[in-house]
Amino acid sequence: MNSTTDIAADKIAVLGAGNIGEALIAGLISAGVEPLRITATNRSPERGAELAERYGVVTTDDNNEAAVDADVCFLCVKPAQVLGVIEEIGDTVAKNEVSTALVSMAAGVTISAMESAASSAGTSVARVMPNTPMLVGRGVHIAAFGRYVEEDQHNAIRAMLAATGQVVELDESLIDVATALSGSGPAYYFLLTEALIDAGVALGLPRETASQLATATAAGAGEMLAGEKSAAELRHAVSSPAGTTAAAIRELEESGLRGALYRATDACACRARELGK
Ligand SMILES: NC(=O)c1ccc[n+]([C@@H]2O[C@H](COP(=O)([O-])OP(=O)(O)OC[C@H]3O[C@@H](n4cnc5c(N)ncnc54)[C@H](OP(=O)(O)O)[C@@H]3O)[C@@H](O)[C@H]2O)c1
């Protein structure tokens, strides 16, 4: 995790503080950012009050108020709203004495579309595809930076993102395919765990026990995958010759698990490209 010394920003705006925005706020505060340096926006006052009470951040329903003098504006609204919000705050950002960077956390919205929507030419923009494990500080952020992002902005944005997970910088052309692994990936593991629970029930285990076994196994396997050994090495280590695991793996392979993942990730990347059109 980062410390505030890496997070060089006097004011951070989180526009559209829903699930992703809240996870970002929580991460920034746990990395030591003073809550009053963060301004969060939502249209509903109830949500603003909730965030103010939970984190002590400044809240408002006015995106322009949040964008005034902000070093960074994180755009955490839905993809269809991102360009509208950039247009809405365009004049404010153009008048700011600081160079305000706009960072979209939304699927599909391209850097060039954001640069075009901004009022002043040369606005610094970045595009990030987070994933939901950022809610527990274990996210993966795929990040691509626009041509106008200065080095100090680049470092500050990376440090802010690192407060909720790993940052993987990629060329923008790879974001859609990378989304198919990390952005949508948590759902694949959730589905696998859900199916394993149902399979356990079909074999005769009480649902609660099946759920405990499958979820604790997923958490333990995840922890091991974060270590030095590769996924293949770990799997080989638990597959004794002619053993129980090898029998199960053979069935999974013959049932087309790998092919299903090739097709699923392809469908995901295609959909991400469609959303960006
Ligand atoms: N959740 C995921 O798994 C995931 C993963 C990767 C990326 N993302 C991206 O993250 C973004 C946010 O997703 P989310 O799940 O956090 O959505 P969410 O919970 O619906 O949050 C969006 C927030 O924006 C607020 N909002 C809507 N219009 C606004 C406006 N004009 N000005 C200010 N605030 C506004 C909404 O509150 P009010 O209705 O009160 O305004 C809401 O709290 C999306 O673009 C998504 O593509 C999500």
Coordinates of C-alpha atoms and ligand atoms in Angstrom, one line a residue:
M1 CA 0.0 0.0 0.0
N2 CA 1.1 3.6 -0.6
S3 CA 1.7 6.3 1.9
T4 CA 0.5 9.9 1.5
T5 CA 4.1 10.8 0.6
D6 CA 3.5 9.2 -2.8
I7 CA 0.0 10.8 -3.2
A8 CA 0.9 14.3 -4.2
A9 CA -2.5 16.0 -4.5
D10 CA -4.1 18.7 -2.5
K11 CA -7.6 18.0 -3.7
I12 CA -9.0 14.8 -5.1
A13 CA -12.5 14.7 -6.6
V14 CA -14.5 11.4 -6.8
L15 CA -17.3 12.1 -9.2
G16 CA -20.1 9.5 -8.9
A17 CA -19.2 7.8 -5.6
G18 CA -21.0 4.5 -5.9
N19 CA -19.3 1.1 -5.3
I20 CA -16.1 1.8 -7.2
G21 CA -15.9 5.5 -6.0
E22 CA -16.4 4.4 -2.4
A23 CA -13.7 1.7 -2.7
L24 CA -11.3 4.4 -4.0
I25 CA -12.2 6.7 -1.1
A26 CA -11.7 4.0 1.5
G27 CA -8.3 3.0 -0.1
L28 CA -7.1 6.6 -0.2
I29 CA -8.0 7.2 3.4
S30 CA -6.4 4.0 4.6
A31 CA -3.2 5.1 2.6
G32 CA -3.2 8.2 4.8
V33 CA -5.0 10.8 2.7
E34 CA -6.7 13.4 4.9
P35 CA -10.5 12.9 4.3
L36 CA -11.2 16.6 3.9
R37 CA -8.9 16.6 0.8
I38 CA -11.4 14.3 -0.9
T39 CA -14.7 15.7 -2.4
A40 CA -17.2 13.1 -3.4
T41 CA -20.3 13.7 -5.6
N42 CA -23.6 11.9 -6.1
R43 CA -27.0 13.2 -7.2
S44 CA -28.8 11.8 -4.2
P45 CA -28.2 13.7 -0.9
E46 CA -28.8 10.5 1.1
R47 CA -25.8 8.9 -0.5
G48 CA -23.7 12.0 0.1
A49 CA -24.7 12.0 3.8
E50 CA -23.8 8.4 4.1
L51 CA -20.3 8.9 2.7
A52 CA -19.7 12.0 4.8
E53 CA -20.6 10.1 7.9
R54 CA -18.7 7.0 7.1
Y55 CA -15.4 8.6 5.9
G56 CA -15.5 12.3 6.9
V57 CA -15.1 13.4 3.2
V58 CA -16.6 16.5 1.7
T59 CA -19.7 15.7 -0.3
T60 CA -21.8 17.6 -2.8
D61 CA -24.3 17.0 -5.6
D62 CA -22.4 19.6 -7.7
N63 CA -19.7 18.1 -9.9
N64 CA -18.3 21.6 -10.7
E65 CA -17.9 22.4 -7.0
A66 CA -15.9 19.1 -6.6
A67 CA -13.8 19.8 -9.7
V68 CA -12.7 23.4 -8.6
D69 CA -9.0 23.3 -8.0
A70 CA -8.9 19.5 -8.0
D71 CA -5.6 17.9 -8.9
V72 CA -7.4 14.8 -10.0
C73 CA -11.0 14.1 -10.9
F74 CA -11.9 10.3 -10.8
L75 CA -14.9 9.7 -13.0
C76 CA -16.7 6.8 -11.3
V77 CA -20.1 7.2 -13.0
K78 CA -21.5 4.6 -15.4
P79 CA -19.8 4.5 -18.9
A80 CA -22.8 6.3 -20.6
Q81 CA -22.4 9.3 -18.2
V82 CA -18.6 9.8 -18.4
L83 CA -18.4 12.1 -21.4
G84 CA -21.4 14.2 -20.2
V85 CA -19.7 14.7 -16.8
I86 CA -16.5 15.7 -18.6
E87 CA -18.4 18.3 -20.6
E88 CA -20.3 19.5 -17.5
I89 CA -17.0 20.2 -15.6
G90 CA -15.1 21.3 -18.7
D91 CA -15.1 25.1 -18.0
T92 CA -14.2 24.6 -14.4
V93 CA -11.3 22.4 -15.2
A94 CA -10.1 24.8 -17.9
K95 CA -10.1 27.7 -15.4
N96 CA -8.3 25.7 -12.6
E97 CA -4.8 27.1 -11.8
V98 CA -3.7 23.5 -11.2
S99 CA -3.5 21.1 -14.2
T100 CA -6.5 18.8 -13.4
A101 CA -6.2 15.2 -14.6
L102 CA -9.4 13.4 -15.5
V103 CA -9.3 9.7 -14.7
S104 CA -12.1 7.5 -16.0
M105 CA -12.8 4.2 -14.2
A106 CA -15.5 3.3 -16.7
A107 CA -15.5 0.4 -19.2
G108 CA -15.2 1.3 -22.9
V109 CA -14.8 5.1 -22.9
T110 CA -11.6 5.9 -24.8
I111 CA -8.9 8.4 -24.1
S112 CA -9.5 10.2 -27.4
A113 CA -13.2 10.5 -26.6
M114 CA -12.4 12.0 -23.2
E115 CA -9.8 14.4 -24.7
S116 CA -12.4 15.5 -27.2
A117 CA -15.1 16.0 -24.6
A118 CA -12.8 18.2 -22.4
S119 CA -13.2 21.9 -23.0
S120 CA -9.5 22.8 -23.2
A121 CA -7.1 21.1 -25.6
G122 CA -4.3 19.3 -23.9
T123 CA -6.3 18.1 -20.9
S124 CA -4.6 15.3 -19.0
V125 CA -6.7 12.1 -19.1
A126 CA -6.2 8.5 -18.1
R127 CA -8.4 5.4 -18.5
V128 CA -8.5 2.8 -15.8
M129 CA -10.3 -0.5 -15.7
P130 CA -10.5 -1.6 -12.1
N131 CA -12.0 -4.7 -10.6
T132 CA -14.2 -5.3 -7.6
P133 CA -11.5 -6.9 -5.3
M134 CA -10.5 -3.2 -4.9
L135 CA -13.3 -3.2 -2.4
V136 CA -11.0 -5.3 -0.1
G137 CA -7.8 -3.6 -1.2
R138 CA -6.9 -6.4 -3.6
G139 CA -7.9 -4.9 -6.9
V140 CA -6.1 -4.9 -10.3
H141 CA -6.2 -1.6 -12.1
I142 CA -5.4 -1.7 -15.8
A143 CA -4.3 1.8 -16.6
A144 CA -3.6 3.7 -19.9
F145 CA -2.4 7.3 -19.9
G146 CA -3.2 10.0 -22.4
R147 CA -0.4 12.0 -24.2
Y148 CA -0.9 15.1 -22.1
V149 CA -0.4 13.5 -18.7
E150 CA 2.7 15.0 -17.0
E151 CA 5.2 12.8 -15.2
D152 CA 4.2 14.1 -11.7
Q153 CA 0.4 13.5 -12.5
H154 CA 1.3 10.0 -13.8
N155 CA 3.1 9.2 -10.6
A156 CA 0.4 10.6 -8.4
I157 CA -2.4 8.8 -10.2
R158 CA -0.5 5.5 -10.0
A159 CA 0.0 6.0 -6.2
M160 CA -3.7 6.8 -5.7
L161 CA -4.8 3.7 -7.6
A162 CA -2.2 1.6 -5.7
A163 CA -4.1 2.4 -2.5
T164 CA -6.7 -0.2 -3.6
G165 CA -4.6 -2.7 -5.5
Q166 CA -2.0 -3.5 -8.1
V167 CA -1.6 -1.1 -11.1
V168 CA -0.8 -2.7 -14.5
E169 CA 0.0 -0.1 -17.1
L170 CA -0.9 -1.2 -20.7
D171 CA -1.2 0.3 -24.1
E172 CA -4.8 1.4 -24.5
S173 CA -5.3 -1.0 -27.4
L174 CA -5.0 -3.9 -24.9
I175 CA -7.5 -2.6 -22.3
D176 CA -10.5 -4.4 -23.8
V177 CA -8.7 -7.8 -23.9
A178 CA -7.3 -7.2 -20.4
T179 CA -10.8 -6.4 -19.2
A180 CA -11.7 -10.0 -20.1
L181 CA -9.2 -11.2 -17.6
S182 CA -9.2 -8.9 -14.6
G183 CA -12.2 -6.5 -15.0
S184 CA -14.7 -9.3 -15.4
G185 CA -12.5 -12.0 -14.0
P186 CA -13.8 -12.0 -10.4
A187 CA -17.2 -13.1 -11.7
Y188 CA -15.7 -16.2 -13.3
Y189 CA -14.2 -17.2 -10.0
F190 CA -17.5 -16.5 -8.2
L191 CA -19.4 -18.6 -10.8
L192 CA -16.9 -21.5 -10.4
T193 CA -17.3 -21.3 -6.6
E194 CA -21.1 -21.2 -7.0
A195 CA -21.1 -24.3 -9.3
L196 CA -18.8 -26.1 -6.9
I197 CA -21.2 -25.5 -4.0
D198 CA -24.1 -26.9 -6.1
A199 CA -22.0 -29.9 -7.1
G200 CA -21.2 -30.5 -3.5
V201 CA -24.9 -30.4 -2.6
A202 CA -25.6 -32.8 -5.5
L203 CA -23.0 -35.2 -3.9
G204 CA -24.9 -35.1 -0.6
L205 CA -23.2 -32.3 1.4
P206 CA -25.4 -29.8 3.4
R207 CA -25.4 -26.5 1.5
E208 CA -23.8 -24.6 4.3
T209 CA -20.9 -27.1 4.5
A210 CA -20.5 -27.1 0.7
S211 CA -20.4 -23.3 0.8
Q212 CA -17.8 -23.2 3.6
L213 CA -15.6 -25.8 1.8
A214 CA -15.8 -24.1 -1.6
T215 CA -15.3 -20.5 -0.5
A216 CA -12.5 -21.3 2.0
T217 CA -10.8 -23.3 -0.8
A218 CA -11.1 -20.4 -3.2
A219 CA -9.6 -18.0 -0.7
G220 CA -6.7 -20.4 0.1
A221 CA -6.0 -21.1 -3.6
G222 CA -6.1 -17.4 -4.3
E223 CA -3.5 -16.7 -1.6
M224 CA -1.3 -19.5 -3.0
L225 CA -1.6 -18.0 -6.5
A226 CA -0.3 -14.7 -5.1
G227 CA 3.0 -16.5 -4.2
E228 CA 6.0 -17.4 -6.2
K229 CA 4.7 -20.6 -7.9
S230 CA 2.9 -20.5 -11.2
A231 CA -0.7 -21.8 -11.5
A232 CA 0.5 -24.8 -13.5
E233 CA 3.1 -25.7 -10.8
L234 CA 0.5 -25.4 -8.0
R235 CA -1.9 -27.7 -9.9
H236 CA 0.7 -30.3 -10.7
A237 CA 1.7 -30.4 -7.1
V238 CA -1.9 -31.5 -6.1
S239 CA -2.3 -33.9 -8.9
S240 CA -0.8 -37.3 -7.9
P241 CA -0.5 -39.9 -10.6
A242 CA -3.8 -41.7 -11.0
G243 CA -5.1 -39.8 -8.0
T244 CA -8.4 -38.2 -7.2
T245 CA -7.5 -34.7 -8.4
A246 CA -6.1 -36.0 -11.7
A247 CA -9.5 -37.8 -12.3
A248 CA -11.4 -34.6 -11.7
I249 CA -9.1 -32.5 -13.9
R250 CA -9.4 -35.0 -16.8
E251 CA -13.2 -34.6 -16.5
L252 CA -13.0 -30.8 -16.5
E253 CA -10.6 -30.8 -19.5
E254 CA -12.9 -33.3 -21.5
S255 CA -15.9 -31.2 -20.6
G256 CA -14.2 -28.2 -22.3
L257 CA -13.3 -25.9 -19.5
R258 CA -10.3 -24.4 -21.4
G259 CA -12.4 -23.9 -24.5
A260 CA -15.1 -22.3 -22.5
L261 CA -12.6 -19.8 -21.1
Y262 CA -11.2 -18.9 -24.6
R263 CA -14.8 -18.3 -25.8
A264 CA -15.9 -16.4 -22.6
T265 CA -12.9 -14.0 -22.7
D266 CA -13.4 -13.5 -26.4
A267 CA -17.0 -12.6 -25.9
C268 CA -16.1 -10.2 -23.0
A269 CA -13.4 -8.4 -25.1
C270 CA -15.9 -8.0 -28.0
R271 CA -18.5 -6.6 -25.7
A272 CA -16.0 -4.1 -24.2
R273 CA -15.1 -3.0 -27.7
E274 CA -18.8 -2.5 -28.6
L275 CA -19.3 -0.4 -25.4
G276 CA -16.5 1.9 -26.5
K277 CA -18.1 2.6 -29.9
Ligands
LIG1 N1 -18.6 -2.6 -10.4 C1 -17.7 -3.2 -11.2 O1 -17.5 -4.5 -11.1 C2 -16.8 -2.4 -12.0 C3 -15.7 -3.0 -12.5 C4 -14.9 -2.3 -13.3 C5 -15.3 -1.0 -13.7 N2 -16.4 -0.5 -13.2 C6 -16.8 0.9 -13.7 O2 -16.9 1.7 -12.6 C7 -18.0 2.7 -12.8 C8 -18.8 2.8 -11.6 O3 -19.4 1.5 -11.3 P1 -20.2 1.3 -9.9 O4 -20.4 -0.2 -9.9 O5 -19.4 2.0 -8.9 O6 -21.6 2.1 -10.2 P2 -22.6 2.7 -9.2 O7 -22.4 2.0 -7.9 O8 -23.9 2.8 -9.8 O9 -22.0 4.2 -9.0 C9 -22.2 5.2 -9.8 C10 -22.5 6.4 -8.9 O10 -22.6 7.6 -9.7 C11 -23.6 8.5 -9.2 N3 -24.0 9.3 -10.3 C12 -24.8 9.0 -11.3 N4 -24.8 10.1 -12.2 C13 -24.1 11.1 -11.6 C14 -23.8 12.4 -12.0 N5 -24.3 12.9 -13.1 N6 -23.0 13.1 -11.2 C15 -22.5 12.6 -10.1 N7 -22.8 11.4 -9.7 C16 -23.6 10.6 -10.4 C17 -24.6 7.5 -8.6 O11 -25.3 8.1 -7.5 P3 -26.7 8.9 -7.7 O12 -27.6 8.1 -8.5 O13 -27.1 9.3 -6.3 O14 -26.2 10.1 -8.5 C18 -23.8 6.3 -8.2 O15 -23.5 6.4 -6.8 C19 -18.7 2.3 -14.1 O16 -18.4 3.1 -15.1 C20 -18.2 0.9 -14.4 O17 -18.0 0.7 -15.8 C21 -17.2 -1.2 -12.4

